[in-house]
Amino acid sequence: MSDRPKVAVIVGSLRRQSVNRRLAEAIAMVAAPKLDLKIVEYDEVPLYNQDHEADLPAAVIAFKAAIKSADAVLIVTPEYNRSMPGVLKNAIDWASRPPGQGVWSGKPAAIAGSSPGALGTGAAQVDLRNVLTAINVAVMGAPQIYFVHREENFTEDGSFSDPKFIAFIEGWADKFAAWIAKVGS
Ligand SMILES: Cc1cc2nc3c(=O)[nH]c(=O)nc-3n(C[C@H](O)[C@H](O)[C@H](O)COP(=O)(O)O)c2cc1C
């Protein structure tokens, strides 16, 4: 499986019990035959401040390096007040800077999200797609992943309990791998 594309997974929630982190981990498990998905930690990335662009904080350098070295990016995010969380937007902004040294342009990407609410991160994903388009990230249009969080939707080992959803994620992994091969440089 060494030729699997390396995918940097950014979870838009920093909390330990994040349902989006659980979704990311379950996707990584199911997609493993096709994609090498690894969560990128970015808790230490500070609030964006242009004064620090000339001497980037170590956490920003590490975050940018993780994105740059990956073949693609998967962002798994909650929805906060009908948009993406500030921590996620902050990290995206840092990695787009300084001018000419951003790490996003041309990167293949996909988006997923989980919410206990019935609308399931749809508004956040639309906003996120818009932001990623502005920094020339090649976001896969479909299939899209909206996951309404319920405890019973996961097995004890962290996978999905519904065989139909597992089949959906397997198909999603095939399509994302094809997307990465098509648009990645
Ligand atoms: C500040 C804030 C705003 C929220 N706004 C929304 C929202 O607009 N839509 C939604 O579906 N859930 C909303 N929620 C609920 C989150 O979906 C829920 O807390 C979820 O568990 C957060 O994701 P996480 O478990 O990955 O941290 C909000 C939560 C917070 C803390």
mmCIF file with all atom_site columns, C-alpha atoms and ligand atoms in Angstrom:
data_model
loop_
_atom_site.group_PDB
_atom_site.id
_atom_site.type_symbol
_atom_site.label_atom_id
_atom_site.label_alt_id
_atom_site.label_comp_id
_atom_site.label_asym_id
_atom_site.label_entity_id
_atom_site.label_seq_id
_atom_site.pdbx_PDB_ins_code
_atom_site.Cartn_x
_atom_site.Cartn_y
_atom_site.Cartn_z
_atom_site.occupancy
_atom_site.B_iso_or_equiv
_atom_site.pdbx_formal_charge
_atom_site.auth_seq_id
_atom_site.auth_comp_id
_atom_site.auth_asym_id
_atom_site.auth_atom_id
_atom_site.pdbx_PDB_model_num
ATOM   1   C CA  . MET A 1 1   ? 0.000   0.000  0.000   1.00 0.00 ? 1   MET A CA  1
ATOM   2   C CA  . SER A 1 2   ? 3.089   2.252  -0.185  1.00 0.00 ? 2   SER A CA  1
ATOM   3   C CA  . ASP A 1 3   ? 1.878   3.990  -3.348  1.00 0.00 ? 3   ASP A CA  1
ATOM   4   C CA  . ARG A 1 4   ? -1.287  5.253  -1.655  1.00 0.00 ? 4   ARG A CA  1
ATOM   5   C CA  . PRO A 1 5   ? -1.624  9.050  -1.840  1.00 0.00 ? 5   PRO A CA  1
ATOM   6   C CA  . LYS A 1 6   ? -0.694  10.756 1.450   1.00 0.00 ? 6   LYS A CA  1
ATOM   7   C CA  . VAL A 1 7   ? -3.605  12.844 2.694   1.00 0.00 ? 7   VAL A CA  1
ATOM   8   C CA  . ALA A 1 8   ? -3.199  15.443 5.463   1.00 0.00 ? 8   ALA A CA  1
ATOM   9   C CA  . VAL A 1 9   ? -6.418  15.457 7.492   1.00 0.00 ? 9   VAL A CA  1
ATOM   10  C CA  . ILE A 1 10  ? -7.352  18.731 9.189   1.00 0.00 ? 10  ILE A CA  1
ATOM   11  C CA  . VAL A 1 11  ? -10.095 18.474 11.810  1.00 0.00 ? 11  VAL A CA  1
ATOM   12  C CA  . GLY A 1 12  ? -11.910 21.767 12.366  1.00 0.00 ? 12  GLY A CA  1
ATOM   13  C CA  . SER A 1 13  ? -12.376 21.074 16.086  1.00 0.00 ? 13  SER A CA  1
ATOM   14  C CA  . LEU A 1 14  ? -9.590  20.950 18.677  1.00 0.00 ? 14  LEU A CA  1
ATOM   15  C CA  . ARG A 1 15  ? -11.541 19.276 21.479  1.00 0.00 ? 15  ARG A CA  1
ATOM   16  C CA  . ARG A 1 16  ? -10.558 15.783 22.587  1.00 0.00 ? 16  ARG A CA  1
ATOM   17  C CA  . GLN A 1 17  ? -14.021 14.242 22.207  1.00 0.00 ? 17  GLN A CA  1
ATOM   18  C CA  . SER A 1 18  ? -14.728 15.896 18.852  1.00 0.00 ? 18  SER A CA  1
ATOM   19  C CA  . VAL A 1 19  ? -17.283 14.024 16.773  1.00 0.00 ? 19  VAL A CA  1
ATOM   20  C CA  . ASN A 1 20  ? -15.510 15.337 13.690  1.00 0.00 ? 20  ASN A CA  1
ATOM   21  C CA  . ARG A 1 21  ? -12.264 13.778 14.864  1.00 0.00 ? 21  ARG A CA  1
ATOM   22  C CA  . ARG A 1 22  ? -14.133 10.490 15.269  1.00 0.00 ? 22  ARG A CA  1
ATOM   23  C CA  . LEU A 1 23  ? -15.558 10.879 11.762  1.00 0.00 ? 23  LEU A CA  1
ATOM   24  C CA  . ALA A 1 24  ? -12.038 11.589 10.427  1.00 0.00 ? 24  ALA A CA  1
ATOM   25  C CA  . GLU A 1 25  ? -10.638 8.514  12.182  1.00 0.00 ? 25  GLU A CA  1
ATOM   26  C CA  . ALA A 1 26  ? -13.437 6.277  10.865  1.00 0.00 ? 26  ALA A CA  1
ATOM   27  C CA  . ILE A 1 27  ? -12.967 7.603  7.305   1.00 0.00 ? 27  ILE A CA  1
ATOM   28  C CA  . ALA A 1 28  ? -9.203  6.938  7.647   1.00 0.00 ? 28  ALA A CA  1
ATOM   29  C CA  . MET A 1 29  ? -9.935  3.362  8.727   1.00 0.00 ? 29  MET A CA  1
ATOM   30  C CA  . VAL A 1 30  ? -12.382 2.574  5.927   1.00 0.00 ? 30  VAL A CA  1
ATOM   31  C CA  . ALA A 1 31  ? -10.382 4.388  3.218   1.00 0.00 ? 31  ALA A CA  1
ATOM   32  C CA  . ALA A 1 32  ? -7.024  2.847  4.262   1.00 0.00 ? 32  ALA A CA  1
ATOM   33  C CA  . PRO A 1 33  ? -6.716  0.472  1.271   1.00 0.00 ? 33  PRO A CA  1
ATOM   34  C CA  . LYS A 1 34  ? -6.803  3.479  -1.082  1.00 0.00 ? 34  LYS A CA  1
ATOM   35  C CA  . LEU A 1 35  ? -5.591  6.498  0.908   1.00 0.00 ? 35  LEU A CA  1
ATOM   36  C CA  . ASP A 1 36  ? -2.969  7.100  3.611   1.00 0.00 ? 36  ASP A CA  1
ATOM   37  C CA  . LEU A 1 37  ? -4.891  9.568  5.816   1.00 0.00 ? 37  LEU A CA  1
ATOM   38  C CA  . LYS A 1 38  ? -3.126  11.177 8.795   1.00 0.00 ? 38  LYS A CA  1
ATOM   39  C CA  . ILE A 1 39  ? -4.541  13.822 11.131  1.00 0.00 ? 39  ILE A CA  1
ATOM   40  C CA  . VAL A 1 40  ? -2.422  16.979 11.340  1.00 0.00 ? 40  VAL A CA  1
ATOM   41  C CA  . GLU A 1 41  ? -2.356  18.485 14.858  1.00 0.00 ? 41  GLU A CA  1
ATOM   42  C CA  . TYR A 1 42  ? -2.441  22.285 14.940  1.00 0.00 ? 42  TYR A CA  1
ATOM   43  C CA  . ASP A 1 43  ? -3.492  23.197 18.508  1.00 0.00 ? 43  ASP A CA  1
ATOM   44  C CA  . GLU A 1 44  ? -0.380  25.335 18.949  1.00 0.00 ? 44  GLU A CA  1
ATOM   45  C CA  . VAL A 1 45  ? -0.958  27.521 15.884  1.00 0.00 ? 45  VAL A CA  1
ATOM   46  C CA  . PRO A 1 46  ? -1.441  31.060 17.294  1.00 0.00 ? 46  PRO A CA  1
ATOM   47  C CA  . LEU A 1 47  ? -3.958  33.640 16.177  1.00 0.00 ? 47  LEU A CA  1
ATOM   48  C CA  . TYR A 1 48  ? -2.920  35.090 12.858  1.00 0.00 ? 48  TYR A CA  1
ATOM   49  C CA  . ASN A 1 49  ? -0.860  38.256 13.155  1.00 0.00 ? 49  ASN A CA  1
ATOM   50  C CA  . GLN A 1 50  ? 0.885   39.763 10.152  1.00 0.00 ? 50  GLN A CA  1
ATOM   51  C CA  . ASP A 1 51  ? 3.606   41.113 12.464  1.00 0.00 ? 51  ASP A CA  1
ATOM   52  C CA  . HIS A 1 52  ? 4.879   37.525 12.808  1.00 0.00 ? 52  HIS A CA  1
ATOM   53  C CA  . GLU A 1 53  ? 5.033   36.676 9.129   1.00 0.00 ? 53  GLU A CA  1
ATOM   54  C CA  . ALA A 1 54  ? 8.712   37.580 8.815   1.00 0.00 ? 54  ALA A CA  1
ATOM   55  C CA  . ASP A 1 55  ? 9.588   35.155 11.620  1.00 0.00 ? 55  ASP A CA  1
ATOM   56  C CA  . LEU A 1 56  ? 6.928   32.455 11.470  1.00 0.00 ? 56  LEU A CA  1
ATOM   57  C CA  . PRO A 1 57  ? 5.977   30.713 14.731  1.00 0.00 ? 57  PRO A CA  1
ATOM   58  C CA  . ALA A 1 58  ? 7.292   27.117 14.898  1.00 0.00 ? 58  ALA A CA  1
ATOM   59  C CA  . ALA A 1 59  ? 3.746   25.690 14.991  1.00 0.00 ? 59  ALA A CA  1
ATOM   60  C CA  . VAL A 1 60  ? 2.903   27.512 11.760  1.00 0.00 ? 60  VAL A CA  1
ATOM   61  C CA  . ILE A 1 61  ? 6.069   26.223 10.072  1.00 0.00 ? 61  ILE A CA  1
ATOM   62  C CA  . ALA A 1 62  ? 5.148   22.657 11.120  1.00 0.00 ? 62  ALA A CA  1
ATOM   63  C CA  . PHE A 1 63  ? 1.543   23.032 9.951   1.00 0.00 ? 63  PHE A CA  1
ATOM   64  C CA  . LYS A 1 64  ? 2.613   24.414 6.578   1.00 0.00 ? 64  LYS A CA  1
ATOM   65  C CA  . ALA A 1 65  ? 5.169   21.611 6.152   1.00 0.00 ? 65  ALA A CA  1
ATOM   66  C CA  . ALA A 1 66  ? 2.521   18.967 6.843   1.00 0.00 ? 66  ALA A CA  1
ATOM   67  C CA  . ILE A 1 67  ? 0.249   20.422 4.141   1.00 0.00 ? 67  ILE A CA  1
ATOM   68  C CA  . LYS A 1 68  ? 3.074   20.936 1.670   1.00 0.00 ? 68  LYS A CA  1
ATOM   69  C CA  . SER A 1 69  ? 4.419   17.385 1.950   1.00 0.00 ? 69  SER A CA  1
ATOM   70  C CA  . ALA A 1 70  ? 0.983   15.762 1.547   1.00 0.00 ? 70  ALA A CA  1
ATOM   71  C CA  . ASP A 1 71  ? -0.410  14.752 -1.842  1.00 0.00 ? 71  ASP A CA  1
ATOM   72  C CA  . ALA A 1 72  ? -3.841  16.023 -0.810  1.00 0.00 ? 72  ALA A CA  1
ATOM   73  C CA  . VAL A 1 73  ? -5.881  17.423 2.058   1.00 0.00 ? 73  VAL A CA  1
ATOM   74  C CA  . LEU A 1 74  ? -9.117  16.293 3.702   1.00 0.00 ? 74  LEU A CA  1
ATOM   75  C CA  . ILE A 1 75  ? -10.850 18.832 5.942   1.00 0.00 ? 75  ILE A CA  1
ATOM   76  C CA  . VAL A 1 76  ? -13.372 17.374 8.400   1.00 0.00 ? 76  VAL A CA  1
ATOM   77  C CA  . THR A 1 77  ? -15.177 20.194 10.128  1.00 0.00 ? 77  THR A CA  1
ATOM   78  C CA  . PRO A 1 78  ? -18.008 21.082 12.472  1.00 0.00 ? 78  PRO A CA  1
ATOM   79  C CA  . GLU A 1 79  ? -20.337 23.953 11.736  1.00 0.00 ? 79  GLU A CA  1
ATOM   80  C CA  . TYR A 1 80  ? -20.281 26.941 14.090  1.00 0.00 ? 80  TYR A CA  1
ATOM   81  C CA  . ASN A 1 81  ? -23.093 29.445 13.680  1.00 0.00 ? 81  ASN A CA  1
ATOM   82  C CA  . ARG A 1 82  ? -23.655 28.363 10.079  1.00 0.00 ? 82  ARG A CA  1
ATOM   83  C CA  . SER A 1 83  ? -20.004 28.637 9.058   1.00 0.00 ? 83  SER A CA  1
ATOM   84  C CA  . MET A 1 84  ? -16.606 27.065 9.719   1.00 0.00 ? 84  MET A CA  1
ATOM   85  C CA  . PRO A 1 85  ? -14.921 27.351 13.161  1.00 0.00 ? 85  PRO A CA  1
ATOM   86  C CA  . GLY A 1 86  ? -12.487 30.217 13.645  1.00 0.00 ? 86  GLY A CA  1
ATOM   87  C CA  . VAL A 1 87  ? -9.610  27.851 14.508  1.00 0.00 ? 87  VAL A CA  1
ATOM   88  C CA  . LEU A 1 88  ? -9.901  26.251 11.086  1.00 0.00 ? 88  LEU A CA  1
ATOM   89  C CA  . LYS A 1 89  ? -10.090 29.533 9.170   1.00 0.00 ? 89  LYS A CA  1
ATOM   90  C CA  . ASN A 1 90  ? -7.125  30.815 11.222  1.00 0.00 ? 90  ASN A CA  1
ATOM   91  C CA  . ALA A 1 91  ? -4.996  27.792 10.275  1.00 0.00 ? 91  ALA A CA  1
ATOM   92  C CA  . ILE A 1 92  ? -6.007  28.067 6.609   1.00 0.00 ? 92  ILE A CA  1
ATOM   93  C CA  . ASP A 1 93  ? -5.071  31.767 6.617   1.00 0.00 ? 93  ASP A CA  1
ATOM   94  C CA  . TRP A 1 94  ? -1.626  31.139 8.159   1.00 0.00 ? 94  TRP A CA  1
ATOM   95  C CA  . ALA A 1 95  ? -0.841  28.447 5.572   1.00 0.00 ? 95  ALA A CA  1
ATOM   96  C CA  . SER A 1 96  ? -1.713  30.882 2.770   1.00 0.00 ? 96  SER A CA  1
ATOM   97  C CA  . ARG A 1 97  ? 1.012   33.307 3.870   1.00 0.00 ? 97  ARG A CA  1
ATOM   98  C CA  . PRO A 1 98  ? 3.420   35.089 3.370   1.00 0.00 ? 98  PRO A CA  1
ATOM   99  C CA  . PRO A 1 99  ? 2.587   36.066 -0.215  1.00 0.00 ? 99  PRO A CA  1
ATOM   100 C CA  . GLY A 1 100 ? 4.140   33.612 -2.647  1.00 0.00 ? 100 GLY A CA  1
ATOM   101 C CA  . GLN A 1 101 ? 4.923   31.142 0.124   1.00 0.00 ? 101 GLN A CA  1
ATOM   102 C CA  . GLY A 1 102 ? 1.490   29.663 0.727   1.00 0.00 ? 102 GLY A CA  1
ATOM   103 C CA  . VAL A 1 103 ? 1.131   25.896 0.521   1.00 0.00 ? 103 VAL A CA  1
ATOM   104 C CA  . TRP A 1 104 ? -2.408  25.579 -0.817  1.00 0.00 ? 104 TRP A CA  1
ATOM   105 C CA  . SER A 1 105 ? -2.297  26.376 -4.516  1.00 0.00 ? 105 SER A CA  1
ATOM   106 C CA  . GLY A 1 106 ? -3.112  23.365 -6.696  1.00 0.00 ? 106 GLY A CA  1
ATOM   107 C CA  . LYS A 1 107 ? -3.543  21.003 -3.730  1.00 0.00 ? 107 LYS A CA  1
ATOM   108 C CA  . PRO A 1 108 ? -6.290  18.408 -4.296  1.00 0.00 ? 108 PRO A CA  1
ATOM   109 C CA  . ALA A 1 109 ? -8.792  18.413 -1.412  1.00 0.00 ? 109 ALA A CA  1
ATOM   110 C CA  . ALA A 1 110 ? -12.057 17.038 -0.122  1.00 0.00 ? 110 ALA A CA  1
ATOM   111 C CA  . ILE A 1 111 ? -14.410 18.216 2.613   1.00 0.00 ? 111 ILE A CA  1
ATOM   112 C CA  . ALA A 1 112 ? -16.470 16.315 5.196   1.00 0.00 ? 112 ALA A CA  1
ATOM   113 C CA  . GLY A 1 113 ? -18.345 17.276 8.335   1.00 0.00 ? 113 GLY A CA  1
ATOM   114 C CA  . SER A 1 114 ? -20.357 15.973 11.244  1.00 0.00 ? 114 SER A CA  1
ATOM   115 C CA  . SER A 1 115 ? -22.965 17.571 13.462  1.00 0.00 ? 115 SER A CA  1
ATOM   116 C CA  . PRO A 1 116 ? -25.529 16.282 15.919  1.00 0.00 ? 116 PRO A CA  1
ATOM   117 C CA  . GLY A 1 117 ? -27.962 18.637 14.175  1.00 0.00 ? 117 GLY A CA  1
ATOM   118 C CA  . ALA A 1 118 ? -30.128 17.581 11.248  1.00 0.00 ? 118 ALA A CA  1
ATOM   119 C CA  . LEU A 1 119 ? -28.593 20.069 8.797   1.00 0.00 ? 119 LEU A CA  1
ATOM   120 C CA  . GLY A 1 120 ? -25.211 18.356 9.177   1.00 0.00 ? 120 GLY A CA  1
ATOM   121 C CA  . THR A 1 121 ? -22.600 21.066 8.400   1.00 0.00 ? 121 THR A CA  1
ATOM   122 C CA  . GLY A 1 122 ? -23.989 21.996 4.977   1.00 0.00 ? 122 GLY A CA  1
ATOM   123 C CA  . ALA A 1 123 ? -23.606 25.756 5.490   1.00 0.00 ? 123 ALA A CA  1
ATOM   124 C CA  . ALA A 1 124 ? -20.060 25.385 6.883   1.00 0.00 ? 124 ALA A CA  1
ATOM   125 C CA  . GLN A 1 125 ? -19.033 23.250 3.930   1.00 0.00 ? 125 GLN A CA  1
ATOM   126 C CA  . VAL A 1 126 ? -20.331 25.815 1.420   1.00 0.00 ? 126 VAL A CA  1
ATOM   127 C CA  . ASP A 1 127 ? -18.337 28.589 3.150   1.00 0.00 ? 127 ASP A CA  1
ATOM   128 C CA  . LEU A 1 128 ? -15.229 26.407 3.377   1.00 0.00 ? 128 LEU A CA  1
ATOM   129 C CA  . ARG A 1 129 ? -15.445 25.490 -0.316  1.00 0.00 ? 129 ARG A CA  1
ATOM   130 C CA  . ASN A 1 130 ? -15.624 29.181 -1.152  1.00 0.00 ? 130 ASN A CA  1
ATOM   131 C CA  . VAL A 1 131 ? -12.514 29.982 0.918   1.00 0.00 ? 131 VAL A CA  1
ATOM   132 C CA  . LEU A 1 132 ? -10.553 27.066 -0.560  1.00 0.00 ? 132 LEU A CA  1
ATOM   133 C CA  . THR A 1 133 ? -11.454 28.132 -4.089  1.00 0.00 ? 133 THR A CA  1
ATOM   134 C CA  . ALA A 1 134 ? -10.038 31.604 -3.365  1.00 0.00 ? 134 ALA A CA  1
ATOM   135 C CA  . ILE A 1 135 ? -6.632  30.082 -2.538  1.00 0.00 ? 135 ILE A CA  1
ATOM   136 C CA  . ASN A 1 136 ? -6.713  27.780 -5.579  1.00 0.00 ? 136 ASN A CA  1
ATOM   137 C CA  . VAL A 1 137 ? -7.295  24.505 -3.728  1.00 0.00 ? 137 VAL A CA  1
ATOM   138 C CA  . ALA A 1 138 ? -8.747  21.901 -6.094  1.00 0.00 ? 138 ALA A CA  1
ATOM   139 C CA  . VAL A 1 139 ? -11.752 20.761 -4.047  1.00 0.00 ? 139 VAL A CA  1
ATOM   140 C CA  . MET A 1 140 ? -13.519 17.612 -5.250  1.00 0.00 ? 140 MET A CA  1
ATOM   141 C CA  . GLY A 1 141 ? -17.130 18.505 -6.069  1.00 0.00 ? 141 GLY A CA  1
ATOM   142 C CA  . ALA A 1 142 ? -18.765 15.164 -5.274  1.00 0.00 ? 142 ALA A CA  1
ATOM   143 C CA  . PRO A 1 143 ? -19.430 12.887 -3.530  1.00 0.00 ? 143 PRO A CA  1
ATOM   144 C CA  . GLN A 1 144 ? -19.858 15.077 -0.456  1.00 0.00 ? 144 GLN A CA  1
ATOM   145 C CA  . ILE A 1 145 ? -19.842 13.731 3.126   1.00 0.00 ? 145 ILE A CA  1
ATOM   146 C CA  . TYR A 1 146 ? -22.447 14.977 5.625   1.00 0.00 ? 146 TYR A CA  1
ATOM   147 C CA  . PHE A 1 147 ? -22.588 12.863 8.762   1.00 0.00 ? 147 PHE A CA  1
ATOM   148 C CA  . VAL A 1 148 ? -25.309 13.347 11.377  1.00 0.00 ? 148 VAL A CA  1
ATOM   149 C CA  . HIS A 1 149 ? -23.628 12.314 14.610  1.00 0.00 ? 149 HIS A CA  1
ATOM   150 C CA  . ARG A 1 150 ? -25.246 9.569  16.703  1.00 0.00 ? 150 ARG A CA  1
ATOM   151 C CA  . GLU A 1 151 ? -23.313 7.302  19.073  1.00 0.00 ? 151 GLU A CA  1
ATOM   152 C CA  . GLU A 1 152 ? -24.900 4.244  17.478  1.00 0.00 ? 152 GLU A CA  1
ATOM   153 C CA  . ASN A 1 153 ? -23.450 5.203  14.085  1.00 0.00 ? 153 ASN A CA  1
ATOM   154 C CA  . PHE A 1 154 ? -20.010 4.037  15.287  1.00 0.00 ? 154 PHE A CA  1
ATOM   155 C CA  . THR A 1 155 ? -18.748 0.573  16.268  1.00 0.00 ? 155 THR A CA  1
ATOM   156 C CA  . GLU A 1 156 ? -16.598 -0.037 19.347  1.00 0.00 ? 156 GLU A CA  1
ATOM   157 C CA  . ASP A 1 157 ? -13.431 -0.134 17.229  1.00 0.00 ? 157 ASP A CA  1
ATOM   158 C CA  . GLY A 1 158 ? -14.243 3.289  15.779  1.00 0.00 ? 158 GLY A CA  1
ATOM   159 C CA  . SER A 1 159 ? -15.568 2.309  12.368  1.00 0.00 ? 159 SER A CA  1
ATOM   160 C CA  . PHE A 1 160 ? -19.061 2.985  11.017  1.00 0.00 ? 160 PHE A CA  1
ATOM   161 C CA  . SER A 1 161 ? -21.877 0.675  12.098  1.00 0.00 ? 161 SER A CA  1
ATOM   162 C CA  . ASP A 1 162 ? -23.933 1.008  8.888   1.00 0.00 ? 162 ASP A CA  1
ATOM   163 C CA  . PRO A 1 163 ? -22.615 -1.239 6.070   1.00 0.00 ? 163 PRO A CA  1
ATOM   164 C CA  . LYS A 1 164 ? -24.231 1.092  3.529   1.00 0.00 ? 164 LYS A CA  1
ATOM   165 C CA  . PHE A 1 165 ? -22.240 4.043  4.867   1.00 0.00 ? 165 PHE A CA  1
ATOM   166 C CA  . ILE A 1 166 ? -19.038 1.965  4.797   1.00 0.00 ? 166 ILE A CA  1
ATOM   167 C CA  . ALA A 1 167 ? -19.748 1.179  1.120   1.00 0.00 ? 167 ALA A CA  1
ATOM   168 C CA  . PHE A 1 168 ? -20.370 4.892  0.515   1.00 0.00 ? 168 PHE A CA  1
ATOM   169 C CA  . ILE A 1 169 ? -17.008 5.835  2.083   1.00 0.00 ? 169 ILE A CA  1
ATOM   170 C CA  . GLU A 1 170 ? -15.237 3.091  0.101   1.00 0.00 ? 170 GLU A CA  1
ATOM   171 C CA  . GLY A 1 171 ? -16.693 4.589  -3.080  1.00 0.00 ? 171 GLY A CA  1
ATOM   172 C CA  . TRP A 1 172 ? -15.761 8.088  -1.901  1.00 0.00 ? 172 TRP A CA  1
ATOM   173 C CA  . ALA A 1 173 ? -12.148 6.890  -1.335  1.00 0.00 ? 173 ALA A CA  1
ATOM   174 C CA  . ASP A 1 174 ? -11.964 5.498  -4.883  1.00 0.00 ? 174 ASP A CA  1
ATOM   175 C CA  . LYS A 1 175 ? -13.204 8.784  -6.300  1.00 0.00 ? 175 LYS A CA  1
ATOM   176 C CA  . PHE A 1 176 ? -10.921 10.924 -4.125  1.00 0.00 ? 176 PHE A CA  1
ATOM   177 C CA  . ALA A 1 177 ? -7.899  8.794  -5.135  1.00 0.00 ? 177 ALA A CA  1
ATOM   178 C CA  . ALA A 1 178 ? -8.877  9.296  -8.796  1.00 0.00 ? 178 ALA A CA  1
ATOM   179 C CA  . TRP A 1 179 ? -9.312  13.053 -8.187  1.00 0.00 ? 179 TRP A CA  1
ATOM   180 C CA  . ILE A 1 180 ? -5.835  13.264 -6.604  1.00 0.00 ? 180 ILE A CA  1
ATOM   181 C CA  . ALA A 1 181 ? -4.314  11.388 -9.567  1.00 0.00 ? 181 ALA A CA  1
ATOM   182 C CA  . LYS A 1 182 ? -6.100  13.694 -11.995 1.00 0.00 ? 182 LYS A CA  1
ATOM   183 C CA  . VAL A 1 183 ? -5.412  17.139 -10.495 1.00 0.00 ? 183 VAL A CA  1
ATOM   184 C CA  . GLY A 1 184 ? -2.346  16.574 -8.277  1.00 0.00 ? 184 GLY A CA  1
ATOM   185 C CA  . SER A 1 185 ? 1.042   17.648 -9.591  1.00 0.00 ? 185 SER A CA  1
HETATM 186 C C1  . LIG B 2 .   ? -19.944 28.055 18.872  1.00 0.00 ? 1   LIG B C1  1
HETATM 187 C C2  . LIG B 2 .   ? -20.777 26.907 18.357  1.00 0.00 ? 1   LIG B C2  1
HETATM 188 C C3  . LIG B 2 .   ? -21.672 27.111 17.322  1.00 0.00 ? 1   LIG B C3  1
HETATM 189 C C4  . LIG B 2 .   ? -22.402 26.045 16.793  1.00 0.00 ? 1   LIG B C4  1
HETATM 190 N N1  . LIG B 2 .   ? -23.199 26.239 15.685  1.00 0.00 ? 1   LIG B N1  1
HETATM 191 C C5  . LIG B 2 .   ? -23.725 25.154 15.050  1.00 0.00 ? 1   LIG B C5  1
HETATM 192 C C6  . LIG B 2 .   ? -24.343 25.295 13.763  1.00 0.00 ? 1   LIG B C6  1
HETATM 193 O O1  . LIG B 2 .   ? -24.449 26.386 13.203  1.00 0.00 ? 1   LIG B O1  1
HETATM 194 N N2  . LIG B 2 .   ? -24.824 24.170 13.147  1.00 0.00 ? 1   LIG B N2  1
HETATM 195 C C7  . LIG B 2 .   ? -24.712 22.924 13.729  1.00 0.00 ? 1   LIG B C7  1
HETATM 196 O O2  . LIG B 2 .   ? -25.132 21.923 13.114  1.00 0.00 ? 1   LIG B O2  1
HETATM 197 N N3  . LIG B 2 .   ? -24.138 22.753 14.958  1.00 0.00 ? 1   LIG B N3  1
HETATM 198 C C8  . LIG B 2 .   ? -23.636 23.837 15.612  1.00 0.00 ? 1   LIG B C8  1
HETATM 199 N N4  . LIG B 2 .   ? -22.995 23.684 16.830  1.00 0.00 ? 1   LIG B N4  1
HETATM 200 C C9  . LIG B 2 .   ? -23.008 22.382 17.475  1.00 0.00 ? 1   LIG B C9  1
HETATM 201 C C10 . LIG B 2 .   ? -21.871 21.518 16.943  1.00 0.00 ? 1   LIG B C10 1
HETATM 202 O O3  . LIG B 2 .   ? -22.300 20.865 15.761  1.00 0.00 ? 1   LIG B O3  1
HETATM 203 C C11 . LIG B 2 .   ? -21.509 20.473 18.007  1.00 0.00 ? 1   LIG B C11 1
HETATM 204 O O4  . LIG B 2 .   ? -21.067 21.135 19.180  1.00 0.00 ? 1   LIG B O4  1
HETATM 205 C C12 . LIG B 2 .   ? -20.440 19.544 17.497  1.00 0.00 ? 1   LIG B C12 1
HETATM 206 O O5  . LIG B 2 .   ? -20.289 18.472 18.414  1.00 0.00 ? 1   LIG B O5  1
HETATM 207 C C13 . LIG B 2 .   ? -19.105 20.267 17.321  1.00 0.00 ? 1   LIG B C13 1
HETATM 208 O O6  . LIG B 2 .   ? -18.197 19.433 16.653  1.00 0.00 ? 1   LIG B O6  1
HETATM 209 P P1  . LIG B 2 .   ? -17.054 18.626 17.423  1.00 0.00 ? 1   LIG B P1  1
HETATM 210 O O7  . LIG B 2 .   ? -17.756 17.559 18.269  1.00 0.00 ? 1   LIG B O7  1
HETATM 211 O O8  . LIG B 2 .   ? -16.278 17.995 16.318  1.00 0.00 ? 1   LIG B O8  1
HETATM 212 O O9  . LIG B 2 .   ? -16.289 19.568 18.269  1.00 0.00 ? 1   LIG B O9  1
HETATM 213 C C14 . LIG B 2 .   ? -22.282 24.752 17.370  1.00 0.00 ? 1   LIG B C14 1
HETATM 214 C C15 . LIG B 2 .   ? -21.390 24.568 18.440  1.00 0.00 ? 1   LIG B C15 1
HETATM 215 C C16 . LIG B 2 .   ? -20.642 25.620 18.932  1.00 0.00 ? 1   LIG B C16 1
HETATM 216 C C17 . LIG B 2 .   ? -19.649 25.368 20.051  1.00 0.00 ? 1   LIG B C17 1
#
